[in-house]
Short mmCIF file of C-alpha atoms in Angstrom, two decimals:
data_model
loop_
_atom_site.label_atom_id
_atom_site.label_comp_id
_atom_site.label_asym_id
_atom_site.label_seq_id
_atom_site.Cartn_x
_atom_site.Cartn_y
_atom_site.Cartn_z
CA UNK L 262 4.90 -4.40 -25.07
CA UNK L 263 1.51 -4.01 -23.32
CA UNK L 264 0.05 -7.03 -21.63
CA UNK L 265 -3.25 -6.64 -19.92
CA UNK L 266 -4.70 -8.82 -16.88
CA UNK L 267 -7.86 -9.55 -18.55
CA UNK L 268 -7.18 -13.25 -18.69
CA UNK L 269 -8.44 -13.27 -14.92
CA UNK L 270 -12.05 -12.70 -16.16
CA UNK L 271 -11.60 -14.34 -19.88
CA UNK L 272 -9.96 -17.66 -18.80
CA UNK L 273 -6.44 -18.76 -18.05
CA UNK L 274 -5.35 -19.59 -22.04
CA UNK L 275 -3.67 -16.15 -22.45
CA UNK L 276 -1.56 -17.05 -20.01
CA UNK L 277 0.81 -19.76 -21.69
CA UNK L 278 1.80 -17.20 -24.80
CA UNK L 279 2.71 -14.16 -22.25
CA UNK L 280 4.72 -16.18 -20.06
CA UNK L 281 6.18 -18.32 -22.99
CA UNK L 282 7.06 -15.15 -24.70
CA UNK L 283 8.89 -13.67 -21.60
CA UNK L 284 10.29 -16.61 -19.55
CA UNK L 285 12.86 -15.80 -17.22
CA UNK L 286 14.50 -18.72 -16.42
CA UNK L 287 17.00 -16.75 -14.21
CA UNK L 288 14.02 -15.98 -12.17
CA UNK L 289 12.40 -19.35 -11.78
CA UNK L 290 15.77 -20.87 -10.90
CA UNK L 291 16.54 -18.25 -8.36
CA UNK L 292 13.06 -18.22 -6.81
CA UNK L 293 13.75 -22.60 -6.78
CA UNK L 294 16.31 -21.14 -4.71
CA UNK L 295 14.97 -18.66 -2.53
CA UNK L 296 11.86 -20.14 -1.31
CA UNK L 297 13.38 -22.78 0.78
CA UNK L 298 15.74 -20.02 2.09
CA UNK L 299 12.65 -17.94 3.09
CA UNK L 300 11.12 -21.08 4.48
CA UNK L 301 13.92 -21.71 6.77
CA UNK L 302 14.13 -17.57 7.59
CA UNK L 303 10.62 -17.37 8.70
CA UNK L 304 10.59 -21.06 10.52
CA UNK L 305 13.72 -19.60 12.53
CA UNK L 306 12.27 -16.40 13.27
CA UNK L 307 9.46 -18.25 15.24
CA UNK L 308 11.70 -18.89 18.48
CA UNK L 309 12.31 -14.72 18.49
CA UNK L 310 9.33 -13.25 18.18
CA UNK L 311 7.90 -13.17 21.74
CA UNK L 312 11.91 -12.18 22.70
CA UNK L 313 13.51 -9.56 20.52
CA UNK L 314 10.54 -8.66 18.12
CA UNK L 315 12.49 -5.34 16.82
CA UNK L 316 15.70 -6.67 16.18
CA UNK L 317 13.73 -9.24 14.86
CA UNK L 318 11.83 -7.21 12.59
CA UNK L 319 14.72 -5.30 11.35
CA UNK L 320 16.67 -8.89 10.22
CA UNK L 321 13.51 -9.39 8.10
CA UNK L 322 13.23 -5.81 6.76
CA UNK L 323 16.91 -5.92 5.63
CA UNK L 324 16.42 -9.85 4.22
CA UNK L 325 13.05 -9.03 2.68
CA UNK L 326 14.46 -5.66 0.86
CA UNK L 327 17.35 -7.62 -0.47
CA UNK L 328 14.99 -10.76 -1.84
CA UNK L 329 12.46 -8.04 -3.71
CA UNK L 330 15.64 -6.41 -5.16
CA UNK L 331 16.80 -9.86 -6.32
CA UNK L 332 13.38 -10.67 -8.01
CA UNK L 333 13.49 -7.34 -9.82
CA UNK L 334 16.68 -7.77 -11.01
CA UNK L 335 15.66 -11.23 -12.36
CA UNK L 336 12.87 -10.14 -14.17
CA UNK L 337 12.75 -9.12 -17.65
CA UNK L 338 12.44 -5.22 -17.21
CA UNK L 339 14.43 -3.92 -14.31
CA UNK L 340 13.57 -1.29 -12.08
CA UNK L 341 15.92 1.46 -13.98
CA UNK L 342 14.00 0.98 -16.93
CA UNK L 343 10.42 1.31 -15.05
CA UNK L 344 11.44 4.22 -13.32
CA UNK L 345 12.87 5.97 -16.84
CA UNK L 346 9.62 4.91 -18.75
CA UNK L 347 7.62 7.67 -18.94
CA UNK L 348 4.33 5.95 -19.61
CA UNK L 349 4.99 3.40 -16.39
CA UNK L 350 6.43 6.23 -14.36
CA UNK L 351 5.63 9.82 -15.23
CA UNK L 352 7.17 11.64 -12.51
CA UNK L 353 11.00 11.35 -13.02
CA UNK L 354 11.21 13.53 -15.75
CA UNK L 355 9.13 16.27 -14.61
CA UNK L 356 12.08 18.45 -13.00
CA UNK L 357 13.68 18.33 -16.68
CA UNK L 358 10.36 20.10 -17.50
CA UNK L 359 9.83 22.93 -15.19
CA UNK L 360 10.81 24.11 -11.54
CA UNK L 361 9.29 22.86 -8.07
CA UNK L 362 7.85 26.20 -7.36
CA UNK L 363 5.84 26.79 -11.37
CA UNK L 364 4.68 22.79 -10.90
CA UNK L 365 2.94 23.78 -7.53
CA UNK L 366 2.21 27.39 -8.68
CA UNK L 367 0.83 26.93 -11.78
CA UNK L 368 -0.23 23.23 -11.70
CA UNK L 369 -3.83 23.41 -13.01
CA UNK L 370 -2.38 25.84 -16.17
CA UNK L 371 0.55 23.56 -16.88
CA UNK L 372 -0.75 19.84 -16.07
CA UNK L 373 -2.07 19.16 -19.71
CA UNK L 374 1.76 19.61 -20.86
CA UNK L 375 2.71 17.00 -18.23
CA UNK L 376 3.87 13.42 -18.84
CA UNK L 377 0.74 10.67 -18.38
CA UNK L 378 0.06 10.16 -14.88
CA UNK L 379 1.32 13.51 -13.74
CA UNK L 380 -1.95 15.23 -15.31
CA UNK L 381 -4.13 13.12 -13.13
CA UNK L 382 -2.70 12.85 -10.19
CA UNK L 383 -1.82 15.19 -6.96
CA UNK L 384 1.56 16.31 -6.92
CA UNK L 385 2.81 14.46 -3.94
CA UNK L 386 4.53 12.08 -6.41
CA UNK L 387 6.10 14.63 -8.50
CA UNK L 388 7.72 16.48 -5.30
CA UNK L 389 8.85 12.84 -3.93
CA UNK L 390 10.93 12.55 -7.62
CA UNK L 391 11.78 16.80 -7.12
CA UNK L 392 13.52 15.73 -3.83
CA UNK L 393 15.32 12.77 -5.31
CA UNK L 394 16.51 14.44 -7.86
CA UNK L 395 18.53 17.08 -5.76
CA UNK L 396 20.86 14.42 -5.46
CA UNK L 397 21.62 13.83 -9.14
CA UNK L 398 20.25 11.22 -11.80
CA UNK L 399 20.59 8.00 -10.53
CA UNK L 400 17.37 6.14 -11.58
CA UNK L 401 18.49 2.72 -10.38
CA UNK L 402 19.40 4.23 -6.88
CA UNK L 403 15.89 5.79 -6.65
CA UNK L 404 14.20 2.87 -7.42
CA UNK L 405 16.00 1.36 -4.06
CA UNK L 406 14.85 4.48 -2.28
CA UNK L 407 11.33 3.57 -3.00
CA UNK L 408 11.82 0.04 -2.24
CA UNK L 409 13.52 0.96 1.14
CA UNK L 410 10.49 3.75 1.73
CA UNK L 411 7.63 1.52 0.72
CA UNK L 412 9.10 -1.28 3.40
CA UNK L 413 8.89 1.05 6.26
CA UNK L 414 5.23 -0.10 6.04
CA UNK L 415 5.96 -3.18 7.56
CA UNK L 416 6.87 -1.48 11.01
CA UNK L 417 3.37 0.09 11.25
CA UNK L 418 1.46 -2.63 9.82
CA UNK L 419 3.22 -4.66 13.04
CA UNK L 420 2.41 -1.63 15.30
CA UNK L 421 -0.93 -1.70 14.37
CA UNK L 422 -1.56 -5.65 14.77
CA UNK L 423 0.34 -5.52 17.92
CA UNK L 424 -2.24 -3.05 19.08
CA UNK L 425 -5.27 -4.88 17.84
CA UNK L 426 -4.45 -8.45 18.68
CA UNK L 427 -1.95 -8.41 21.71
CA UNK L 428 0.19 -11.55 19.76
CA UNK L 429 3.90 -10.37 19.06
CA UNK L 430 4.02 -13.56 16.33
CA UNK L 431 0.39 -12.13 14.77
CA UNK L 432 1.76 -8.90 14.36
CA UNK L 433 5.40 -10.16 13.18
CA UNK L 434 3.05 -12.32 10.43
CA UNK L 435 1.17 -8.93 9.68
CA UNK L 436 4.53 -7.47 8.79
CA UNK L 437 5.76 -10.56 6.85
CA UNK L 438 2.38 -10.26 4.85
CA UNK L 439 2.69 -6.78 4.20
CA UNK L 440 6.31 -6.97 2.95
CA UNK L 441 5.68 -9.80 0.72
CA UNK L 442 2.27 -9.20 -0.59
CA UNK L 443 2.29 -9.75 -4.58
CA UNK L 444 0.77 -6.76 -5.35
CA UNK L 445 3.31 -4.78 -3.68
CA UNK L 446 6.32 -6.62 -5.31
CA UNK L 447 4.41 -6.40 -8.63
CA UNK L 448 4.30 -2.38 -8.89
CA UNK L 449 7.65 -1.71 -7.37
CA UNK L 450 8.75 0.91 -8.03
CA UNK L 451 6.05 2.54 -8.61
CA UNK L 452 5.32 5.35 -6.07
CA UNK L 453 1.38 3.55 -5.55
CA UNK L 454 4.01 1.26 -3.14
CA UNK L 455 4.39 4.50 -0.86
CA UNK L 456 1.08 5.36 -0.66
CA UNK L 457 0.12 2.43 2.05
CA UNK L 458 3.04 3.66 4.12
CA UNK L 459 1.80 7.21 4.44
CA UNK L 460 -1.81 5.89 5.26
CA UNK L 461 -0.19 3.80 7.82
CA UNK L 462 1.92 6.54 9.36
CA UNK L 463 -1.40 8.63 9.69
CA UNK L 464 -3.28 5.96 11.71
CA UNK L 465 0.12 5.06 14.01
CA UNK L 466 0.27 8.81 14.46
CA UNK L 467 -3.16 8.78 15.18
CA UNK L 468 -2.53 5.99 18.06
CA UNK L 469 0.26 7.89 19.44
CA UNK L 470 -2.46 10.92 19.93
CA UNK L 471 -4.69 8.48 21.67
CA UNK L 472 -2.15 7.66 24.10
CA UNK L 473 -0.71 10.91 25.11
CA UNK L 474 -3.03 13.51 23.54
CA UNK L 475 -0.32 16.52 23.30
CA UNK L 476 -0.65 19.27 21.05
CA UNK L 477 2.52 18.11 19.28
CA UNK L 478 0.64 14.57 18.33
CA UNK L 479 -2.35 15.60 17.20
CA UNK L 480 -1.03 18.75 14.84
CA UNK L 481 1.30 15.52 13.61
CA UNK L 482 -1.95 13.79 12.89
CA UNK L 483 -3.36 16.45 10.93
CA UNK L 484 -0.30 16.89 9.09
CA UNK L 485 0.50 13.21 8.22
CA UNK L 486 -3.37 13.31 6.86
CA UNK L 487 -2.77 16.60 4.79
CA UNK L 488 0.66 15.04 3.10
CA UNK L 489 -1.40 11.70 2.37
CA UNK L 490 -3.93 13.78 0.22
CA UNK L 491 -1.38 15.77 -1.18
CA UNK L 492 0.08 12.07 -2.64
CA UNK L 493 -3.00 10.23 -3.43
CA UNK L 494 -6.06 11.20 -1.88
CA UNK L 495 -8.43 8.03 -2.36
CA UNK L 496 -6.73 6.44 0.88
CA UNK L 497 -8.91 9.19 2.91
CA UNK L 498 -11.48 6.67 2.29
CA UNK L 499 -10.04 4.63 4.72
CA UNK L 500 -11.00 7.77 7.45
CA UNK L 501 -13.68 4.78 9.44
CA UNK L 502 -10.28 2.93 10.40
CA UNK L 503 -9.42 6.52 12.16
CA UNK L 504 -13.31 6.68 13.60
CA UNK L 505 -12.83 3.31 14.52
CA UNK L 506 -9.75 3.85 16.72
CA UNK L 507 -11.63 7.22 18.41
CA UNK L 508 -14.45 5.22 19.07
CA UNK L 509 -12.71 2.68 20.32
CA UNK L 510 -10.99 4.98 22.83
CA UNK L 511 -14.31 5.93 24.24
CA UNK L 512 -15.36 3.01 24.87
CA UNK L 513 -12.16 1.41 26.35
CA UNK L 514 -12.64 4.14 28.87
CA UNK L 515 -9.17 5.18 27.93
CA UNK L 516 -9.71 8.44 26.72
CA UNK L 517 -13.15 10.68 27.76
CA UNK L 518 -15.58 11.87 24.83
CA UNK L 519 -14.09 15.45 25.57
CA UNK L 520 -10.59 14.08 25.04
CA UNK L 521 -11.41 12.38 21.94
CA UNK L 522 -13.63 15.32 20.32
CA UNK L 523 -10.35 17.48 21.53
CA UNK L 524 -8.19 14.75 19.26
CA UNK L 525 -10.23 14.86 16.34
CA UNK L 526 -10.94 18.49 16.34
CA UNK L 527 -7.41 18.91 16.52
CA UNK L 528 -6.67 16.59 13.42
CA UNK L 529 -9.38 18.53 11.15
CA UNK L 530 -7.66 22.00 12.02
CA UNK L 531 -4.33 20.73 11.54
CA UNK L 532 -5.32 19.74 8.51
CA UNK L 533 -6.94 22.79 7.41
CA UNK L 534 -4.05 24.98 9.06
CA UNK L 535 -1.29 22.77 6.82
CA UNK L 536 -3.56 23.44 3.88
CA UNK L 537 -3.33 26.88 4.12
CA UNK L 538 0.56 27.33 4.92
CA UNK L 539 1.52 24.75 1.89
CA UNK L 540 -0.83 27.21 -0.19
CA UNK L 541 0.77 30.38 1.68
CA UNK L 542 4.53 29.07 0.85
CA UNK L 543 4.18 27.70 -2.76
CA UNK L 544 0.68 28.96 -4.09
CA UNK L 545 -0.68 25.63 -4.41
CA UNK L 546 -4.36 25.63 -3.78
CA UNK L 547 -4.62 21.86 -2.93
CA UNK L 548 -8.50 21.72 -2.24
CA UNK L 549 -9.48 23.45 -5.71
CA UNK L 550 -7.29 21.38 -7.38
CA UNK L 551 -8.29 17.89 -6.23
CA UNK L 552 -11.94 19.08 -6.98
CA UNK L 553 -10.91 19.85 -10.60
CA UNK L 554 -8.97 16.58 -10.87
CA UNK L 555 -11.92 14.40 -9.64
CA UNK L 556 -14.02 16.29 -12.16
CA UNK L 557 -11.53 15.44 -14.97
CA UNK L 558 -11.19 11.70 -13.77
CA UNK L 559 -14.80 11.21 -13.16
CA UNK L 560 -15.69 11.45 -17.27
CA UNK L 561 -13.15 8.43 -17.17
CA UNK L 562 -15.06 6.59 -13.65
CA UNK L 563 -18.99 7.10 -15.28
CA UNK L 564 -17.78 5.13 -18.57
CA UNK L 565 -17.25 2.18 -16.32
CA UNK L 566 -20.40 1.56 -14.40
CA UNK L 567 -21.38 -1.89 -15.42
CA UNK L 568 -21.83 -4.50 -12.94
CA UNK L 569 -18.44 -6.36 -14.00
CA UNK L 570 -16.44 -3.46 -12.38
CA UNK L 571 -17.55 -4.61 -9.07
CA UNK L 572 -16.73 -8.29 -9.96
CA UNK L 573 -13.36 -7.22 -11.09
CA UNK L 574 -12.52 -4.99 -8.07
CA UNK L 575 -12.85 -7.53 -5.88
CA UNK L 576 -11.39 -10.25 -7.96
CA UNK L 577 -8.58 -7.64 -7.83
CA UNK L 578 -7.76 -7.01 -4.94
CA UNK L 579 -7.75 -10.45 -4.25
CA UNK L 580 -4.75 -11.26 -6.63
CA UNK L 581 -3.64 -8.05 -4.70
CA UNK L 582 -3.70 -9.91 -1.58
CA UNK L 583 -2.37 -13.17 -2.62
CA UNK L 584 -3.51 -16.27 -3.78
CA UNK L 585 -2.18 -18.05 -0.73
CA UNK L 586 -3.60 -15.16 1.76
CA UNK L 587 -7.10 -15.33 0.24
CA UNK L 588 -6.86 -19.14 0.64
CA UNK L 589 -5.73 -19.08 3.99
CA UNK L 590 -8.18 -16.43 4.73
CA UNK L 591 -10.94 -18.89 3.97
CA UNK L 592 -9.19 -22.04 5.78
CA UNK L 593 -8.70 -19.90 8.85
CA UNK L 594 -12.54 -18.69 8.82
CA UNK L 595 -13.33 -22.49 8.64
CA UNK L 596 -11.28 -23.22 11.26
CA UNK L 597 -12.40 -20.68 13.52
CA UNK L 598 -15.75 -21.73 13.15
CA UNK L 599 -15.54 -24.95 13.34
CA UNK L 600 -13.27 -24.80 16.61
CA UNK L 601 -15.24 -22.19 18.01
CA UNK L 602 -11.91 -20.04 18.08
CA UNK L 603 -14.16 -16.77 16.71
CA UNK L 604 -15.05 -16.04 20.03
CA UNK L 605 -11.25 -16.14 21.65
CA UNK L 606 -9.95 -13.55 19.16
CA UNK L 607 -9.47 -9.98 20.86
CA UNK L 608 -12.75 -8.19 20.05
CA UNK L 609 -10.86 -5.54 18.82
CA UNK L 610 -9.24 -7.58 16.11
CA UNK L 611 -13.09 -8.70 15.14
CA UNK L 612 -14.14 -5.23 15.24
CA UNK L 613 -10.97 -3.89 12.91
CA UNK L 614 -12.23 -6.95 10.22
CA UNK L 615 -15.75 -5.64 9.98
CA UNK L 616 -14.35 -1.68 9.55
CA UNK L 617 -12.47 -3.17 7.16
CA UNK L 618 -15.37 -5.18 5.09
CA UNK L 619 -17.17 -1.91 5.31
CA UNK L 620 -14.66 0.50 3.95
CA UNK L 621 -14.24 -2.07 1.28
CA UNK L 622 -18.15 -2.15 0.48
CA UNK L 623 -18.11 1.90 0.55
CA UNK L 624 -15.20 1.61 -2.04
CA UNK L 625 -17.41 -0.03 -4.32
CA UNK L 626 -20.17 1.39 -4.16
CA UNK L 627 -18.40 4.55 -4.68
CA UNK L 628 -16.93 3.17 -7.84
CA UNK L 629 -13.61 5.12 -7.16
CA UNK L 630 -11.58 2.33 -7.92
CA UNK L 631 -12.36 1.58 -11.26
CA UNK L 632 -9.56 2.96 -12.92
CA UNK L 633 -6.29 0.80 -12.94
CA UNK L 634 -7.82 -1.32 -10.09
CA UNK L 635 -5.32 -3.41 -9.05
CA UNK L 636 -2.30 -0.36 -8.36
CA UNK L 637 -5.24 1.69 -6.33
CA UNK L 638 -6.31 -1.24 -4.50
CA UNK L 639 -2.82 -2.02 -3.00
CA UNK L 640 -3.40 0.82 -0.21
CA UNK L 641 -6.43 -1.22 0.51
CA UNK L 642 -5.04 -4.21 0.48
CA UNK L 643 -2.26 -3.39 2.84
CA UNK L 644 -5.07 -2.56 5.88
CA UNK L 645 -5.88 -6.21 5.81
CA UNK L 646 -2.74 -7.49 7.30
CA UNK L 647 -3.14 -6.40 10.68
CA UNK L 648 -6.32 -8.89 11.22
CA UNK L 649 -4.98 -11.24 8.85
CA UNK L 650 -1.63 -11.57 10.90
CA UNK L 651 -3.25 -12.62 14.49
CA UNK L 652 -5.94 -14.81 12.53
CA UNK L 653 -3.49 -17.21 11.22
CA UNK L 654 -1.36 -17.21 14.15
CA UNK L 655 -4.07 -18.27 15.96
CA UNK L 656 -4.31 -21.07 13.95
CA UNK L 657 -1.35 -21.89 15.81
CA UNK L 658 0.46 -24.25 12.88
CA UNK L 659 3.92 -22.09 11.56
CA UNK L 660 4.31 -24.41 8.39
CA UNK L 661 0.14 -22.92 7.55
CA UNK L 662 1.46 -19.42 7.38
CA UNK L 663 4.82 -19.97 5.40
CA UNK L 664 3.13 -22.01 2.88
CA UNK L 665 0.66 -18.84 2.48
CA UNK L 666 3.92 -17.25 1.95
CA UNK L 667 5.50 -19.64 -0.78
CA UNK L 668 2.42 -19.20 -2.78
CA UNK L 669 2.36 -15.51 -2.66
CA UNK L 670 5.97 -15.13 -3.57
CA UNK L 671 5.55 -18.11 -6.54
CA UNK L 672 2.28 -15.74 -7.50
CA UNK L 673 4.65 -12.78 -7.59
CA UNK L 674 7.46 -14.27 -9.88
CA UNK L 675 4.69 -15.39 -12.81
CA UNK L 676 3.25 -11.69 -12.23
CA UNK L 677 6.84 -10.37 -12.81
CA UNK L 678 7.10 -12.49 -15.98
CA UNK L 679 5.21 -10.42 -17.99
CA UNK L 680 4.91 -7.27 -16.24
CA UNK L 681 1.44 -6.08 -18.13
CA UNK L 682 1.13 -2.65 -16.25
CA UNK L 683 3.89 -1.22 -18.66
CA UNK L 684 3.41 0.35 -22.10
CA UNK L 685 6.61 -0.10 -23.76
CA UNK L 686 7.57 2.11 -26.69
#
């Protein structure tokens, strides 16, 4: 069964029969018990954000992972079913079809014979499952691995938010928003939830380059971008964030223009070197393959150039961020303006928010996210949390933030009730 998300635009009437036909009573009962527990855990965490942030993050990582697993365990469709479904996840079956060597060396020749999503994606996601399948055929365990890898992004979000704001509480809020935002939980265990980790990791490595422009960090910076490129090229459209941090290092006089140029040039050189090394070792021509995939997928994009898609893109991004987050963003902006507190936010945080808005506008104009919009917006939604967390912390009302999380979790449970991104045989 396939359920579309068109009710967002067409009206809310179709929701009732969808939920009624897939009404997971156990899921909603568990959610009713989980919401007070999450409220208490977040409330108890408030007193530790300034003192033991590392241990607090690890503990939060643990209970958030458990909560995510519980929600999916009680949802109508299990994680194992999603992993094995060739229409939802086309990469699990790849090792049964051909070897990894043949998959890479003859990618353009064999792509037409591969499962649905494997034909239109770069091979990074396929290689992820080749690596997992080396250890056996355990789809449920693999789903847990994807869950854990995806949740690693919370640590990178925390580091970015702290770098921007200098606020331990704001950084903690940012990590929690990342871990519990609806699109991420809804699309588990698809590999689109891993994409933000690679994007955030590349930013974190770049910050390490700025702090210490050593050869090893610069090489890792280019390598991390190449891994992201192999996995999913579209997030490279977020390169403005990299430019932003490099520019800020010059503006703040942390690095000279010459040093920053060395970092940027070294990162590009490392990316190119990674490309040729991978080509030499595997026979996979990543640039050529990406070009061919863009040509193939552009046929689909060009058929959806109606203005409606501009509106739907923004609407789906808002849904992915979470209704609670979007409402809180509006409230937060109003509070900042009313109390004149906007100027009290660190200028770096405000500038980052501006870069986010500019990146969103550029991706909208390019029209590169009009295929399966919601899952592709996951990576950009995650880039909002490093400035949203500090903004919510600035309001100074911890109950306000906890309410945001409660609304987002309720929205997630409703979404999991009909799992509309899967075509069921």
